[in-house]
Coordinates of C-alpha atoms and ligand atoms in Angstrom, one line a residue:
M1302 CA 73.9 102.1 93.2
E1303 CA 77.6 102.4 93.3
N1304 CA 79.2 101.0 96.5
S1305 CA 80.0 104.2 98.4
A1306 CA 83.2 104.3 100.4
L1307 CA 83.2 105.1 104.1
I1308 CA 86.2 107.4 103.7
R1309 CA 87.7 108.7 100.5
T1310 CA 90.5 111.2 100.1
V1311 CA 91.3 113.0 96.9
N1312 CA 94.7 114.6 96.5
L1313 CA 94.5 115.5 100.1
T1314 CA 97.3 117.9 101.0
K1315 CA 98.0 119.6 104.4
I1316 CA 100.7 122.4 104.6
Y1317 CA 101.4 124.0 108.0
P1318 CA 102.5 127.6 107.7
S1319 CA 105.6 127.5 110.0
G1320 CA 107.7 130.6 109.8
E1321 CA 110.0 130.8 106.8
Q1322 CA 109.6 127.1 105.8
P1323 CA 106.0 125.9 105.6
I1324 CA 105.8 122.2 106.5
T1325 CA 104.0 119.8 104.2
A1326 CA 102.5 117.1 106.4
L1327 CA 100.5 115.4 103.6
R1328 CA 100.9 115.5 99.9
D1329 CA 98.4 114.2 97.4
V1330 CA 97.1 111.4 99.6
N1331 CA 94.5 109.3 97.7
L1332 CA 93.0 106.6 99.9
V1333 CA 89.7 104.8 100.0
F1334 CA 88.4 102.8 102.9
Q1335 CA 85.4 100.6 102.9
A1336 CA 83.1 99.9 105.9
G1337 CA 84.4 97.2 108.1
E1338 CA 88.1 97.7 107.5
F1339 CA 90.8 97.2 110.1
A1340 CA 93.6 99.3 108.7
G1341 CA 96.7 101.0 109.9
L1342 CA 98.9 103.9 109.1
V1343 CA 102.6 103.2 109.6
G1344 CA 105.6 105.3 109.0
P1345 CA 108.3 107.2 110.8
S1346 CA 107.6 109.9 113.2
G1347 CA 106.6 113.1 111.3
S1348 CA 105.3 111.2 108.3
G1349 CA 101.8 112.6 108.6
K1350 CA 99.9 109.9 110.4
T1351 CA 98.4 112.1 113.2
T1352 CA 97.6 114.8 110.6
L1353 CA 95.7 112.3 108.4
L1354 CA 93.7 110.9 111.4
N1355 CA 92.8 114.4 112.5
I1356 CA 91.5 115.4 109.1
V1357 CA 89.5 112.3 108.6
G1358 CA 88.1 112.9 112.1
S1359 CA 87.1 116.5 111.1
L1360 CA 89.4 117.9 113.8
D1361 CA 91.5 119.7 111.2
V1362 CA 90.9 120.7 107.6
P1363 CA 93.0 120.1 104.4
T1364 CA 94.9 122.8 102.7
S1365 CA 93.9 121.4 99.4
G1366 CA 92.1 118.4 98.0
S1367 CA 89.1 116.7 99.8
V1368 CA 88.1 114.2 102.3
E1369 CA 84.7 112.5 102.3
V1370 CA 83.6 110.6 105.4
L1371 CA 80.2 108.9 105.3
G1372 CA 79.3 111.0 102.3
E1373 CA 80.1 114.3 103.9
K1374 CA 82.8 116.5 102.6
I1375 CA 84.8 117.4 105.7
E1376 CA 86.4 120.6 104.3
T1377 CA 83.0 122.1 103.6
L1378 CA 81.3 121.3 106.8
S1379 CA 80.2 124.0 109.3
H1380 CA 81.6 123.6 112.9
K1381 CA 78.1 122.4 113.9
K1382 CA 77.8 119.9 111.2
A1383 CA 81.3 118.6 111.8
A1384 CA 80.5 118.3 115.5
R1385 CA 77.4 116.4 114.7
L1386 CA 79.3 113.9 112.4
R1387 CA 81.9 113.3 115.2
N1388 CA 79.4 112.9 117.9
R1389 CA 77.2 110.4 116.1
H1390 CA 79.5 108.5 113.9
I1391 CA 83.2 108.7 114.9
G1392 CA 85.0 107.4 118.1
F1393 CA 88.4 108.5 119.0
I1394 CA 91.2 106.7 120.9
F1395 CA 94.4 108.5 121.9
Q1396 CA 97.9 107.4 122.9
T1397 CA 97.4 109.0 126.4
F1398 CA 93.9 107.7 127.0
N1399 CA 92.4 111.2 127.7
L1400 CA 90.1 110.0 130.5
L1401 CA 88.5 112.6 132.7
P1402 CA 90.1 112.0 136.1
V1403 CA 87.4 113.1 138.4
Y1404 CA 84.8 110.9 136.8
T1405 CA 84.3 107.2 137.3
V1406 CA 84.8 104.6 134.6
Y1407 CA 81.1 104.5 134.1
E1408 CA 80.8 108.2 133.8
N1409 CA 83.7 108.4 131.3
V1410 CA 82.1 105.9 129.1
E1411 CA 78.7 107.6 129.4
F1412 CA 80.1 110.9 128.4
P1413 CA 79.7 110.8 124.6
L1414 CA 76.1 109.6 125.1
L1415 CA 75.1 112.8 126.9
L1416 CA 75.5 114.6 123.6
L1417 CA 73.0 112.3 121.8
G1418 CA 69.8 112.9 123.7
M1419 CA 69.3 109.3 124.8
T1420 CA 67.2 108.3 127.7
A1421 CA 68.9 107.4 131.0
A1422 CA 67.9 103.8 130.7
A1423 CA 69.2 103.5 127.1
R1424 CA 72.5 105.1 128.3
R1425 CA 72.8 102.6 131.1
K1426 CA 72.3 99.7 128.8
A1427 CA 74.9 101.1 126.3
V1428 CA 77.5 101.8 129.0
R1429 CA 77.1 98.4 130.4
D1430 CA 77.4 96.7 127.0
A1431 CA 80.5 98.7 126.1
L1432 CA 82.2 97.8 129.4
A1433 CA 81.4 94.2 128.9
W1434 CA 83.0 94.4 125.5
V1435 CA 86.2 95.5 126.9
G1436 CA 86.1 93.2 130.0
L1437 CA 85.7 95.9 132.6
S1438 CA 82.2 95.3 133.9
D1439 CA 83.6 95.0 137.4
R1440 CA 85.3 98.4 137.4
E1441 CA 82.4 100.7 136.8
R1442 CA 82.9 102.7 140.0
S1443 CA 86.8 103.0 139.7
R1444 CA 88.4 106.3 138.8
P1445 CA 91.1 106.5 136.2
A1446 CA 93.9 106.9 138.8
Q1447 CA 93.0 103.4 140.1
L1448 CA 93.5 101.8 136.8
S1449 CA 96.6 100.4 135.0
G1450 CA 97.6 101.8 131.6
G1451 CA 96.0 98.8 129.9
Q1452 CA 92.7 99.1 131.9
S1453 CA 92.6 102.9 131.1
Q1454 CA 93.0 102.3 127.4
R1455 CA 90.2 99.6 127.6
V1456 CA 88.0 102.3 129.2
A1457 CA 88.9 104.7 126.3
I1458 CA 88.0 102.0 123.8
A1459 CA 84.6 101.5 125.6
R1460 CA 84.1 105.3 125.4
A1461 CA 85.0 105.3 121.7
V1462 CA 82.5 102.5 120.8
V1463 CA 79.7 103.1 123.3
K1464 CA 77.6 105.0 120.7
K1465 CA 78.3 102.2 118.1
P1466 CA 80.1 104.6 115.7
D1467 CA 80.7 103.7 112.1
L1468 CA 84.4 104.6 112.4
V1469 CA 87.0 104.5 115.2
L1470 CA 90.2 106.5 114.7
A1471 CA 93.0 105.5 117.1
D1472 CA 96.3 107.5 117.2
E1473 CA 99.1 105.1 118.5
P1474 CA 96.7 103.4 120.8
T1475 CA 99.3 101.1 122.2
A1476 CA 102.3 103.5 122.4
N1477 CA 102.1 103.7 126.2
L1478 CA 101.4 100.1 126.9
D1479 CA 103.6 97.0 127.6
A1480 CA 103.5 94.0 125.1
D1481 CA 100.8 92.1 127.1
N1482 CA 98.6 95.0 127.3
S1483 CA 99.1 95.9 123.7
H1484 CA 98.1 92.5 122.8
H1485 CA 94.9 92.6 124.9
I1486 CA 94.0 96.0 123.4
L1487 CA 94.5 94.8 119.8
H1488 CA 92.3 91.7 120.5
T1489 CA 89.6 93.9 122.0
M1490 CA 89.6 96.1 118.9
E1491 CA 89.6 93.1 116.6
D1492 CA 86.5 91.6 118.4
I1493 CA 84.6 94.8 118.2
N1494 CA 85.6 95.1 114.5
R1495 CA 84.3 91.6 113.8
D1496 CA 81.2 91.6 116.0
L1497 CA 80.0 95.1 115.5
G1498 CA 81.4 95.7 112.0
T1499 CA 83.0 98.9 113.2
T1500 CA 85.7 100.3 110.9
F1501 CA 89.0 100.9 112.6
L1502 CA 91.8 103.2 111.3
F1503 CA 94.9 103.4 113.4
S1504 CA 98.3 104.8 113.4
T1505 CA 101.0 102.8 115.0
H1506 CA 104.7 102.2 115.4
D1507 CA 104.1 98.9 117.3
A1508 CA 105.2 95.7 115.4
K1509 CA 102.6 93.8 117.4
V1510 CA 99.8 95.9 116.0
I1511 CA 101.2 96.0 112.5
A1512 CA 101.3 92.2 112.5
H1513 CA 97.4 92.2 113.0
L1514 CA 96.5 94.7 110.4
R1515 CA 94.5 93.5 107.4
R1516 CA 95.7 96.6 105.5
K1517 CA 98.9 98.5 106.0
I1518 CA 99.4 101.9 104.6
T1519 CA 102.9 103.3 104.8
L1520 CA 103.4 107.0 104.9
V1521 CA 106.8 108.6 104.2
D1522 CA 107.1 112.4 104.2
G1523 CA 103.4 112.8 103.9
R1524 CA 103.0 110.5 100.9
V1525 CA 101.5 107.1 100.6
A1526 CA 104.6 104.9 100.0
A1527 CA 102.8 101.6 100.1
D1528 CA 99.3 100.2 100.5
E1529 CA 99.3 96.5 101.2
A1530 CA 96.5 94.2 102.0
R1531 CA 97.4 91.2 104.1
T1532 CA 95.7 87.9 103.2
T1533 CA 95.1 85.4 105.9
Ligands
ADP84 P1 103.2 111.6 112.7 O1 101.9 111.5 113.4 O2 103.4 110.6 111.6 O3 104.4 111.6 113.7 P2 102.4 114.3 112.2 O4 101.1 114.3 111.4 O5 102.2 114.6 113.7 O6 103.2 113.0 112.0 O7 103.3 115.4 111.6 C1 103.6 115.6 110.3 C2 104.5 116.8 110.1 O8 103.7 118.0 110.3 C3 105.6 116.9 111.0 O9 106.7 117.5 110.3 C4 105.2 117.8 112.1 O10 106.2 118.4 112.7 C5 104.2 118.7 111.3 N1 103.1 119.3 112.2 C6 102.2 118.6 112.7 N2 101.3 119.4 113.4 C7 101.7 120.6 113.2 C8 101.2 121.9 113.5 N3 100.1 122.0 114.2 N4 102.0 123.0 113.1 C9 103.1 122.9 112.4 N5 103.6 121.7 112.1 C10 103.0 120.6 112.4
MG85 MG1 101.6 111.0 115.4

């Protein structure tokens, strides 16, 4: 059997209707990602990074062209099937962490598992494992307001990986962190990529993150301007 890609975009184009002048956010993007990649989208603000991550994550649909994720054509999925794909297979990490403020660290990480029909005991084990991966086992009972930015983003990583998704999409995950915390976040994601085989696709402006990418895709005006593999 042919080695099937985790993500494949074919002539992916996204045009936002915006008054007189529609905005073309992505033009004919053709990219293939294999399972296990640790890849980043770089490029100036407005180059289409967030749009591409949102479409790959089935949070948005293309105007034309197609995106296949885990063998599913995103643009043809019903809302229900798209939700199922996200809930089971995709973890999200955002620039602003997006933790639920009234819930504890433990509850924030447990949240995605409540959609999966797991037993309480299985959830407990998964949450404890995920908090151990990010080095926050001692903060289970804290609430987001009691955490630093770096700790908050580590909780968000635990929440993204707790269900052992095939793919984690991270939109500028270190944009609100200082250099030390960015470094820590990056190492945490690299460890998870290596140990669990989780595929990571980021967007970033951060030179520190870019230096760690094994594949760097540069977007300019919605087009792929460069796609470089880094050999180590
Ligand atoms: P990046 O993440 O690289 O900064 P984006 O994907 O957010 O880029 O945006 C790409 C282009 O699409 C920009 O010109 C942006 O203004 C435009 N855009 C993004 N989202 C929308 C939207 N919902 N409606 C209209 N235009 C949008
Ligand atoms: Mg963006």
